[in-house]
mmCIF file of C-alpha atoms in Angstrom:
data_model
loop_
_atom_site.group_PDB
_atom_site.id
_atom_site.type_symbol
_atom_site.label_atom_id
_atom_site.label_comp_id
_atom_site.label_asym_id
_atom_site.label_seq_id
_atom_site.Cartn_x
_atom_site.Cartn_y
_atom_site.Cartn_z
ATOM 1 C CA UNK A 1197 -27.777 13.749 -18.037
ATOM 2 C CA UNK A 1198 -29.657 16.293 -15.866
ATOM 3 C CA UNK A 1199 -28.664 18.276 -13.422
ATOM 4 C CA UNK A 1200 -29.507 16.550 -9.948
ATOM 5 C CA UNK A 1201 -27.872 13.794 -12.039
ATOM 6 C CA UNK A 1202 -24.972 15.596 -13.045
ATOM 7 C CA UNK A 1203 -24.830 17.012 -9.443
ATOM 8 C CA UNK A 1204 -24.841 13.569 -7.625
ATOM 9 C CA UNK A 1205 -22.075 12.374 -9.672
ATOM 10 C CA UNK A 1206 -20.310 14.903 -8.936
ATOM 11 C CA UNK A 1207 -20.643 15.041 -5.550
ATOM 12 C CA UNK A 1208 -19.407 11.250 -5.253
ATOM 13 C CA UNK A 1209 -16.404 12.127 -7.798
ATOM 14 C CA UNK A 1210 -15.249 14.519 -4.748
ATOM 15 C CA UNK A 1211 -16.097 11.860 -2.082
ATOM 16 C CA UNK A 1212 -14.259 9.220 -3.210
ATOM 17 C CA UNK A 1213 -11.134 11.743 -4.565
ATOM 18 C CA UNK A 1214 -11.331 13.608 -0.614
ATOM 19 C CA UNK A 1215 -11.352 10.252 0.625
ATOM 20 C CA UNK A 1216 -8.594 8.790 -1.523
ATOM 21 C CA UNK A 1217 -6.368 11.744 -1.038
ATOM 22 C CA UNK A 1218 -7.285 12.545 2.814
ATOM 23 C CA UNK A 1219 -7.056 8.890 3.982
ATOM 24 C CA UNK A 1220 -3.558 7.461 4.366
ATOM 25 C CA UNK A 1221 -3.383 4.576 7.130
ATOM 26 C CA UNK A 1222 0.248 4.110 7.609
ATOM 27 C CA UNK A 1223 -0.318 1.094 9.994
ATOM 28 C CA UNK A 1224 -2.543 -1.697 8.210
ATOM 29 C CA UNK A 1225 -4.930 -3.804 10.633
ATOM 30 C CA UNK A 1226 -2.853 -6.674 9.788
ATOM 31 C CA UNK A 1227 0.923 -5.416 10.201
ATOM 32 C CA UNK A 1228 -0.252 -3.998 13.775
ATOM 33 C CA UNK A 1229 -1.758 -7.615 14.932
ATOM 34 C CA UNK A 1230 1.603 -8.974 13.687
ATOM 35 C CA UNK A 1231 3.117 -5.940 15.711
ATOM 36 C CA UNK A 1232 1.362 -6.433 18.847
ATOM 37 C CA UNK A 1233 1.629 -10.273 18.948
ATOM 38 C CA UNK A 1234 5.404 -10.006 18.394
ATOM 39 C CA UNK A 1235 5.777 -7.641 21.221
ATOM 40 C CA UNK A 1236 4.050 -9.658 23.581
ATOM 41 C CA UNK A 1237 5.910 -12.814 22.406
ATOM 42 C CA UNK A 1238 9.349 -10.950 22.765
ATOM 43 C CA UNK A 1239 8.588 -9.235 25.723
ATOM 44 C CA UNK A 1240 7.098 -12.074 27.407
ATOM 45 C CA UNK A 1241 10.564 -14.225 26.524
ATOM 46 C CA UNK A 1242 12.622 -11.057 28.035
ATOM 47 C CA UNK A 1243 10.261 -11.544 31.352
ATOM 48 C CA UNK A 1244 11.055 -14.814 31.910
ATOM 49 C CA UNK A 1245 14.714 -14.724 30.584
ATOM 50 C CA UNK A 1246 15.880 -12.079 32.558
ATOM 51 C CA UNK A 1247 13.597 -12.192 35.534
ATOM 52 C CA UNK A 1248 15.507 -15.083 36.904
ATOM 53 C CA UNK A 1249 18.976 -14.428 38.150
ATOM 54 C CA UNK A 1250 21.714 -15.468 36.235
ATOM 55 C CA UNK A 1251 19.342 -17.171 33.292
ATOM 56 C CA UNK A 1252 20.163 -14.229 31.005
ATOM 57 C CA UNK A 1253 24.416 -13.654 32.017
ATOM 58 C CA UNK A 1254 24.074 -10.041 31.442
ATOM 59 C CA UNK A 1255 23.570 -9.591 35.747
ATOM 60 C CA UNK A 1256 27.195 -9.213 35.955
ATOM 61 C CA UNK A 1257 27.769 -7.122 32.648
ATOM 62 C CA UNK A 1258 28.180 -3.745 31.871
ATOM 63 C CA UNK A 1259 25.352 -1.442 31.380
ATOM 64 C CA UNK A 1260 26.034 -1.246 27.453
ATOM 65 C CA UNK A 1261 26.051 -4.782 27.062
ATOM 66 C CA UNK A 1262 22.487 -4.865 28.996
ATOM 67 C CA UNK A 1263 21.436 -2.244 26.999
ATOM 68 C CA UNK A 1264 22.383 -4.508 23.731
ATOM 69 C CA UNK A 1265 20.963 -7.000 25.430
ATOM 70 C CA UNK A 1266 17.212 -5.382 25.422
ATOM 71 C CA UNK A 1267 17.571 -3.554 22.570
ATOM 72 C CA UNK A 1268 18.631 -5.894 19.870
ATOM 73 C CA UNK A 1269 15.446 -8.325 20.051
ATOM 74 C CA UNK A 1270 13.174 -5.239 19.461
ATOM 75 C CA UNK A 1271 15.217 -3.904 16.698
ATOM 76 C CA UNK A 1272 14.476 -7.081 15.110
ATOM 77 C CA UNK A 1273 10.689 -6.875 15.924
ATOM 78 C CA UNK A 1274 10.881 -3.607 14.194
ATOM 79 C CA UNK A 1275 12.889 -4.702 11.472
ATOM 80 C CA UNK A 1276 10.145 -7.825 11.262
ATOM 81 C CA UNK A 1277 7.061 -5.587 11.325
ATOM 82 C CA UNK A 1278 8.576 -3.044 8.646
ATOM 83 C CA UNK A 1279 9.315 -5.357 6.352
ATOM 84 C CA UNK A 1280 6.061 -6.984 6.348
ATOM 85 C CA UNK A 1281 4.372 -3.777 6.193
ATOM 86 C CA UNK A 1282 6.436 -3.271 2.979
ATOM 87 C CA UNK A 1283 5.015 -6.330 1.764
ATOM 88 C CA UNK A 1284 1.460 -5.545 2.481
ATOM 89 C CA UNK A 1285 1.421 -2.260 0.919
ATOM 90 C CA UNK A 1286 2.949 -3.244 -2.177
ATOM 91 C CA UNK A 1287 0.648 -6.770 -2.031
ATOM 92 C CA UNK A 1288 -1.997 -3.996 -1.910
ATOM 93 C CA UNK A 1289 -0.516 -1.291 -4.504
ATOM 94 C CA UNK A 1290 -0.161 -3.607 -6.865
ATOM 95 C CA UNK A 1291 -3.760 -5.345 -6.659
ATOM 96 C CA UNK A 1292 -4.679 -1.762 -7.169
ATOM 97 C CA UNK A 1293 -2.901 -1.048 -9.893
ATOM 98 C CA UNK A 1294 -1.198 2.001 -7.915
ATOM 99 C CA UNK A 1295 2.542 2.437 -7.282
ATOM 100 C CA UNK A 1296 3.981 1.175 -4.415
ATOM 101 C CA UNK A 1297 5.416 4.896 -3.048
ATOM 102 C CA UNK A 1298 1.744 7.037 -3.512
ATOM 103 C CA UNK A 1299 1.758 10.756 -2.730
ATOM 104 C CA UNK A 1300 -0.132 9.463 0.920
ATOM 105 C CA UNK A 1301 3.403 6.997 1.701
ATOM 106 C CA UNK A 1302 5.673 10.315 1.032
ATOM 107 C CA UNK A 1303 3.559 12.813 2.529
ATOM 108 C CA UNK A 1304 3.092 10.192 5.598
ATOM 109 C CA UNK A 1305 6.747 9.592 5.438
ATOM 110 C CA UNK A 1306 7.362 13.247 5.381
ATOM 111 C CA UNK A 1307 6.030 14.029 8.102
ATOM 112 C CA UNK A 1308 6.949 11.029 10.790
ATOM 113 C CA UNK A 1309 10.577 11.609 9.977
ATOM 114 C CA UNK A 1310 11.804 14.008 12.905
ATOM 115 C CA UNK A 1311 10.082 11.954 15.209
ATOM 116 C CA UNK A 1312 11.985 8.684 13.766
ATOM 117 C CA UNK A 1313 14.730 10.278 13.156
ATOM 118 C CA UNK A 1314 14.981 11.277 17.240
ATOM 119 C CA UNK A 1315 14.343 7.978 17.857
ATOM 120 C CA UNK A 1316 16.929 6.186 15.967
ATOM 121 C CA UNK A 1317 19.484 8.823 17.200
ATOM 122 C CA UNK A 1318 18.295 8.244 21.183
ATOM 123 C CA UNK A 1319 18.610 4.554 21.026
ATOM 124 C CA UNK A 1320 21.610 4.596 18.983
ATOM 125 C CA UNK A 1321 23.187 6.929 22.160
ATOM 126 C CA UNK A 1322 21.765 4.495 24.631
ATOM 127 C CA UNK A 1323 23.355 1.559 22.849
ATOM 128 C CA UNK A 1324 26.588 3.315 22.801
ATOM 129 C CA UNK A 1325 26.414 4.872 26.409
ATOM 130 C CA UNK A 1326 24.777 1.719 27.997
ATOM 131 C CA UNK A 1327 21.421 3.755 28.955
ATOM 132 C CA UNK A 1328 18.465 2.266 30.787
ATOM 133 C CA UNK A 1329 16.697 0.627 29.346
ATOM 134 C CA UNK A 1330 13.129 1.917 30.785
ATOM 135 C CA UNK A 1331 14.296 5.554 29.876
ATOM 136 C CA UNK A 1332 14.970 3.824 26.316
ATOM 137 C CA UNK A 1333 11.509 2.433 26.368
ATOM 138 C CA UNK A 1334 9.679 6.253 27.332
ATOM 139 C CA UNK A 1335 11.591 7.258 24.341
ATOM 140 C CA UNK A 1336 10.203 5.018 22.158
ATOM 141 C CA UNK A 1337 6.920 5.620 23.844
ATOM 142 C CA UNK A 1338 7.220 9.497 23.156
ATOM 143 C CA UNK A 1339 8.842 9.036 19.532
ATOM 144 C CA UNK A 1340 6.222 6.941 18.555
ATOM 145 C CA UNK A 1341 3.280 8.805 19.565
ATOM 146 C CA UNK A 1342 4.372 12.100 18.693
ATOM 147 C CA UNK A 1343 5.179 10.010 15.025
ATOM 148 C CA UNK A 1344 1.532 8.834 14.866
ATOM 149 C CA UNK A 1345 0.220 12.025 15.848
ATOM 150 C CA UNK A 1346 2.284 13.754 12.848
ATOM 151 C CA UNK A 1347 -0.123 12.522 10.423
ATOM 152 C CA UNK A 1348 -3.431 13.701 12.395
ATOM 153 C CA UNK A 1349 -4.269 16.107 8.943
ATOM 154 C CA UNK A 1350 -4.324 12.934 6.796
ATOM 155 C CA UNK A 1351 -4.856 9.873 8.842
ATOM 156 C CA UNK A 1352 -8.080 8.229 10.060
ATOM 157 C CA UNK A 1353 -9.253 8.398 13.661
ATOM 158 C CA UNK A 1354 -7.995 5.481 14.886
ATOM 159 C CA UNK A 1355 -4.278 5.668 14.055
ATOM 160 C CA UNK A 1356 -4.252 9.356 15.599
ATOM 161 C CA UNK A 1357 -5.813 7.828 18.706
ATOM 162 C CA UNK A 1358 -2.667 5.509 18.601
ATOM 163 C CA UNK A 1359 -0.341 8.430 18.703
ATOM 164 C CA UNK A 1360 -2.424 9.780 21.208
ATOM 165 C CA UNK A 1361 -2.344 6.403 23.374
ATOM 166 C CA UNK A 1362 1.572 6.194 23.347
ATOM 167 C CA UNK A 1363 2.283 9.689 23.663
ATOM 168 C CA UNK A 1364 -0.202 9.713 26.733
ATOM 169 C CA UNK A 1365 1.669 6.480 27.885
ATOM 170 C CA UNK A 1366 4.739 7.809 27.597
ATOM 171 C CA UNK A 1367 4.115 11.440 29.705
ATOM 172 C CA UNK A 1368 1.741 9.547 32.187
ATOM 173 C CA UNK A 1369 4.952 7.099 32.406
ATOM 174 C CA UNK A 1370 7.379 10.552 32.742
ATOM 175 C CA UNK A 1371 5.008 11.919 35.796
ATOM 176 C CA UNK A 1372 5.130 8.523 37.519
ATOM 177 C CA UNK A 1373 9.132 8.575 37.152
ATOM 178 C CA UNK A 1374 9.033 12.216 38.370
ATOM 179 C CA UNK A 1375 7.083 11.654 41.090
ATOM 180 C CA UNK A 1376 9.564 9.208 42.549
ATOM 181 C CA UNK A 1377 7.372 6.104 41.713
ATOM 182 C CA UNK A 1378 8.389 3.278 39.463
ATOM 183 C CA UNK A 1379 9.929 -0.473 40.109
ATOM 184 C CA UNK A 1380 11.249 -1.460 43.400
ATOM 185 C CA UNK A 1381 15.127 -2.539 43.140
ATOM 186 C CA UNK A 1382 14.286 -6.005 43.463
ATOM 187 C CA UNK A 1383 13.175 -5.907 40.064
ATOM 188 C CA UNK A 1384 15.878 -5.642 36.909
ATOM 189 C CA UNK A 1385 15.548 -2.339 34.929
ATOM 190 C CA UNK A 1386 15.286 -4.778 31.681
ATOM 191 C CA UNK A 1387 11.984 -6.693 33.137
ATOM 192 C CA UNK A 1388 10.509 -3.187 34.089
ATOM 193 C CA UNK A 1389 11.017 -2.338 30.626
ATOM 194 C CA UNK A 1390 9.821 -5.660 29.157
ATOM 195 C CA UNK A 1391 6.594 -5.058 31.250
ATOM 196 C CA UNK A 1392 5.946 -1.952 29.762
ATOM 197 C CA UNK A 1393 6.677 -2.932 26.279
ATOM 198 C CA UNK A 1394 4.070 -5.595 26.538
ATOM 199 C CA UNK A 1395 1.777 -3.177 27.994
ATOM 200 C CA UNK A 1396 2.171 -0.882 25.526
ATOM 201 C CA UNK A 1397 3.421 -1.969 21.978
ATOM 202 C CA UNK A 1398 1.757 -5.209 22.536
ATOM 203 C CA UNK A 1399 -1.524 -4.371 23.962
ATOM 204 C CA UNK A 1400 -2.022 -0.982 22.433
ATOM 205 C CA UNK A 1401 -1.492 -2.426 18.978
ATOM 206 C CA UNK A 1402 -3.981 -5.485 19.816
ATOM 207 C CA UNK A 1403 -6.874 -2.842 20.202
ATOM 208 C CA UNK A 1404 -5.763 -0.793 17.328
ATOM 209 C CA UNK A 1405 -6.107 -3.980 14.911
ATOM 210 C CA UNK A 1406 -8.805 -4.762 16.394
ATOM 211 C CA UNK A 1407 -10.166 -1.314 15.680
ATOM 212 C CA UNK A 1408 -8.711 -0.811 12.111
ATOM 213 C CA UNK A 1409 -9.737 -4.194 10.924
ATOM 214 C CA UNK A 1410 -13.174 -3.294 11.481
ATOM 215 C CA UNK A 1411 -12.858 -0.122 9.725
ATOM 216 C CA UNK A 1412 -10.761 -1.498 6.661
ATOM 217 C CA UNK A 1413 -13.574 -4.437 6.262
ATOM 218 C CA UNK A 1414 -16.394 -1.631 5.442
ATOM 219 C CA UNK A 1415 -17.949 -1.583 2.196
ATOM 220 C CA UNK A 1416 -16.303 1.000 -0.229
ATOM 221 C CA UNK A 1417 -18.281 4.050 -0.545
ATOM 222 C CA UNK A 1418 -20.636 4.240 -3.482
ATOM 223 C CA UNK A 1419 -20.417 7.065 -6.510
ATOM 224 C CA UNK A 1420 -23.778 8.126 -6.100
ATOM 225 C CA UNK A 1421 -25.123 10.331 -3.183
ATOM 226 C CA UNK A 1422 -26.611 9.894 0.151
ATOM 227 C CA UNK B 4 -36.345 25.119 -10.301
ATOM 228 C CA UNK B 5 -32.608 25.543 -10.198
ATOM 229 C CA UNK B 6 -30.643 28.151 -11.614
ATOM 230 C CA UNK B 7 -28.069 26.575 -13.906
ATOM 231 C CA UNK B 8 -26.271 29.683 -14.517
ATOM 232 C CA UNK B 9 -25.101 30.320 -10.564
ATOM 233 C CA UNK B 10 -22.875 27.203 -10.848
ATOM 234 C CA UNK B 11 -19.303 28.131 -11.087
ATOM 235 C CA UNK B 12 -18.423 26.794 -14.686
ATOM 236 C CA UNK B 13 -14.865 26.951 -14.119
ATOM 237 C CA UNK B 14 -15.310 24.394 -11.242
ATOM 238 C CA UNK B 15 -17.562 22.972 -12.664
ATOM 239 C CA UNK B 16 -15.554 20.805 -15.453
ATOM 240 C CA UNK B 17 -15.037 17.692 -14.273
ATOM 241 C CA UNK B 18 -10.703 17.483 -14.936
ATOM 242 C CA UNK B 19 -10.957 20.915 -12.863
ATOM 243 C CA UNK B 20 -13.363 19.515 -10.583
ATOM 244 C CA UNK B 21 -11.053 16.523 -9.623
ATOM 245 C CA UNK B 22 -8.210 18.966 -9.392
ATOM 246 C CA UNK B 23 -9.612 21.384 -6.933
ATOM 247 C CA UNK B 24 -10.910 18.556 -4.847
ATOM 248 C CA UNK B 25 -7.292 17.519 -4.085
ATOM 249 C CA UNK B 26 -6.106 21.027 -3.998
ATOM 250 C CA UNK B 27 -8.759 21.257 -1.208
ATOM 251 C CA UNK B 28 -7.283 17.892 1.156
ATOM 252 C CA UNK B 29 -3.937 19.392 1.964
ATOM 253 C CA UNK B 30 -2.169 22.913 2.085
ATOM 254 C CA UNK B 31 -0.342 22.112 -1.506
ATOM 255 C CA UNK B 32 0.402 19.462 -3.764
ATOM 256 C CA UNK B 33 3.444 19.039 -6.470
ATOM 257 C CA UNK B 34 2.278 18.635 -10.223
ATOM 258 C CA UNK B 35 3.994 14.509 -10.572
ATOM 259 C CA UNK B 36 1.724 13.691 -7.420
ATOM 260 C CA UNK B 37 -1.692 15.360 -8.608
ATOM 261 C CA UNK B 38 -0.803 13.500 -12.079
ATOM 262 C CA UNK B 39 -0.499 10.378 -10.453
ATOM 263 C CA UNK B 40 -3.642 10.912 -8.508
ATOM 264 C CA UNK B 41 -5.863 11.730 -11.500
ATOM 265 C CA UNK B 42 -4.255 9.998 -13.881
ATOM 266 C CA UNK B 43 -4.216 13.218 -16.309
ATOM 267 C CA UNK B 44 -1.691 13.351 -19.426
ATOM 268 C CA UNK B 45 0.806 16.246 -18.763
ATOM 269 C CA UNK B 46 -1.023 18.701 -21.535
ATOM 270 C CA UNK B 47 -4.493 18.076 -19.381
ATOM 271 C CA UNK B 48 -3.243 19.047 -15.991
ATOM 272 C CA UNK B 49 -1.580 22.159 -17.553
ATOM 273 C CA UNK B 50 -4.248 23.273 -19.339
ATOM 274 C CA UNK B 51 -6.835 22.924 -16.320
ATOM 275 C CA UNK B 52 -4.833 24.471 -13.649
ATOM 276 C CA UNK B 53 -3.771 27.502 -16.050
ATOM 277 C CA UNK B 54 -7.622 27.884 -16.145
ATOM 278 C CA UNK B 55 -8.008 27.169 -12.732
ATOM 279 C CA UNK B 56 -4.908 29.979 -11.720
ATOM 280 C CA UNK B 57 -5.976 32.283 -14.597
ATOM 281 C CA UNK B 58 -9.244 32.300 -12.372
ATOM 282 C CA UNK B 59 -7.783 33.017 -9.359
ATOM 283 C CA UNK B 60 -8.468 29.530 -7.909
ATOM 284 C CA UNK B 61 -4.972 28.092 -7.802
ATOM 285 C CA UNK B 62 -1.759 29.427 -6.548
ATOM 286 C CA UNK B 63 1.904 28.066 -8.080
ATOM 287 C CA UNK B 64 5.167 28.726 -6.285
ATOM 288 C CA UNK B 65 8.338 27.167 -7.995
ATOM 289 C CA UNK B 66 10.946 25.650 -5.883
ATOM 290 C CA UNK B 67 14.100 24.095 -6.842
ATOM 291 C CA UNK B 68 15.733 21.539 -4.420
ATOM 292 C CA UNK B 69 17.149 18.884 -5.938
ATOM 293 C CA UNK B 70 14.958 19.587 -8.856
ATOM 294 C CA UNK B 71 12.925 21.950 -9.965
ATOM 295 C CA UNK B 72 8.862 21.494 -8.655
ATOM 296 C CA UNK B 73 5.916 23.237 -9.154
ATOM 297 C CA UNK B 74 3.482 23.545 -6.169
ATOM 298 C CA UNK B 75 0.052 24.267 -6.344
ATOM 299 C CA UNK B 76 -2.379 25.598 -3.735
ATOM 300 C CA UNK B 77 -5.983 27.028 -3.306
ATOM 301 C CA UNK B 78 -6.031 30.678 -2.786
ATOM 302 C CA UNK B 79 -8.960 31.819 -0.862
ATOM 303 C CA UNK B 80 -10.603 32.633 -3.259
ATOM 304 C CA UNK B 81 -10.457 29.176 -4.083
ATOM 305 C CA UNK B 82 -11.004 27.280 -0.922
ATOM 306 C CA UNK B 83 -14.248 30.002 -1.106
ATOM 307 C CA UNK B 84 -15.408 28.914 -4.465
ATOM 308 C CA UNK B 85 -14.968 25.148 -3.862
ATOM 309 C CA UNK B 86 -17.044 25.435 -0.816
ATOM 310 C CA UNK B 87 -19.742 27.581 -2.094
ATOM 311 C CA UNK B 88 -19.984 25.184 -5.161
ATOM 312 C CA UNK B 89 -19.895 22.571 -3.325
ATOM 313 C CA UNK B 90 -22.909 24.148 -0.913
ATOM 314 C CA UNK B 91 -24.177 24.758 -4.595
ATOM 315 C CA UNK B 92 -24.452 20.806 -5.841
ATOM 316 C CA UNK B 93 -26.090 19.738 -2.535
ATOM 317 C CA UNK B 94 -29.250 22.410 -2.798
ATOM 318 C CA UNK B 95 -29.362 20.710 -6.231
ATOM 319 C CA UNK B 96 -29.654 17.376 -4.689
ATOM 320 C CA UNK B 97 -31.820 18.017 -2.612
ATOM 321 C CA UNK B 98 -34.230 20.087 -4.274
ATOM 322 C CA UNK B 99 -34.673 17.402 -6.921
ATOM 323 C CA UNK B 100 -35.810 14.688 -3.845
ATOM 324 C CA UNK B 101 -37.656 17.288 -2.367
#
């Protein structure tokens, strides 16, 4: 082999190993259309269940029990989307003949951690205390992004423009709050919060997939050089 | 015509190649994960990153957590080398399409 030869090769053994061990999308095309559609179905149903009065019997409850009440169905969209994800990957890791847990997963894993972790421990307070549940929502909004945005070293463009979406969404969302704007009283703190779950989770993820899917369907890069 | 001998030969190998690439993605990586990425035997990956740290290339640090780990990590010396090699194979490229 000669040396331009030897050099080409070369330079597409690095390619493909940069791109390999750079590139971790943590959120597939298809487990964020299943995420998106399932927010929009869920928060559509919380719309309509509790924007009529007395359809949902939590009017006359007590703040924790509304808080349950908004809370669990999402906890079982996430629950829903994470195990699917789990499914995908290994689907994926196994047509590759990779593990399922690569060096990417832990290092992605790794890092999103503080930000999940703050989640979980906010909503678990706000299911205890009873909190609102649009101040729950801005948490997620603010977990979330600053989660996505974790992985900015490693991931590809899109999924850092993601983070940068909900963490946007969810400061943008603090300055309305702050500026004395929001939802009249006419309308129930769980509907707000439905609204901006659709708006959010649901549509946000819609354009990622969109985004993603495009990417993901690209032909692999070649060894040689171009 | 190009001068073979301005190549870095210790980069140049292609198990130490592969190794500095990955060295080069993030600030360190532990020995199990660069095996699993390169699919080396244990003996391999030894051998080339002694070279590579006997060159001044790669930095180790030894932790013990729950179990003891090796890190490894591109000096600057390194991250230097890597890129001027890499500036190195493109001329090469290049000048043979030119």
């Amino acid at each position: 082999m000669d040396l331009p030869q030897a050099a080409a090769e070369h330079l597409g053994v690095i390619r493909r190993l940069m791109e390999r061990a750079t590139l971790y999308r943590a959120l597939s095309a298809p487990t964020a259309l299943l995420a998106g559609l399932l927010s929009l179905a869920v928060a559509s149903a919380q719309i309509v269940f509790h924007g009529v009065p007395g359809r949902s019997g939590l009017e006359g409850g007590t703040a924790r029990e509304q808080a349950i009440g908004f809370i669990a169905p999402w906890l079982a969209v996430l629950l829903a989307v994470a195990l699917t994800s789990a499914w995908a990957i290994q689907r994926e890791a196994r047509a590759r003949g990779e593990l399922f847990v690569t060096s990417g997963m832990r290092l992605a894993l790794r890092q999103m951690a503080p930000a999940f972790a703050a989640a979980a421990f906010f909503t678990v307070a706000d299911l205890v205390a009873g909190g609102e549940p649009l101040g729950t929502v801005a948490r997620w909004l603010l977990f979330y992004g600053l989660a996505l945005l974790s992985t900015s070293v490693f991931a590809p463009h899109s999924l850092v423009a993601l983070g940068a979406a909900f963490f946007g969404a969810a400061l943008s969302f603090g300055c309305v709050r702050l500026f004395g704007y929001g939802p009249g009283p006419e309308v129930p703190g769980t509907v707000a919060a439905a609204w901006l779950m659709m708006s959010t989770f649901g549509f946000f993820h819609l354009v990622y997939a969109a985004f993603a899917w495009r990417g993901e369907t690209l032909p692999p890069p070649t060894a040689g050089h171009d | 015509m190009f001068d073979f001998d301005r190549l870095d030969k210790t980069i140049h190998e292609r198990g130490r190649l592969a190794i500095m690439t990955l060295l080069a993605t993030r600030p360190d990586w532990t020995f199990s994960d660069l095996k699993t990425e390169l699919s080396m035997s244990d003996g391999n990956l030894v051998t080339h990153l002694r070279t590579l740290h006997a060159g001044g290339y790669v930095a180790i640090t030894k932790e013990v957590l729950d179990r003891p780990q090796t890190r490894y990590a591109l000096t600057v010396r390194g991250r230097k080398a890597f890129n001027e090699y890499l500036v190195m194979l493109e001329e090469i490229v290049k000048s043979a399409r030119g």
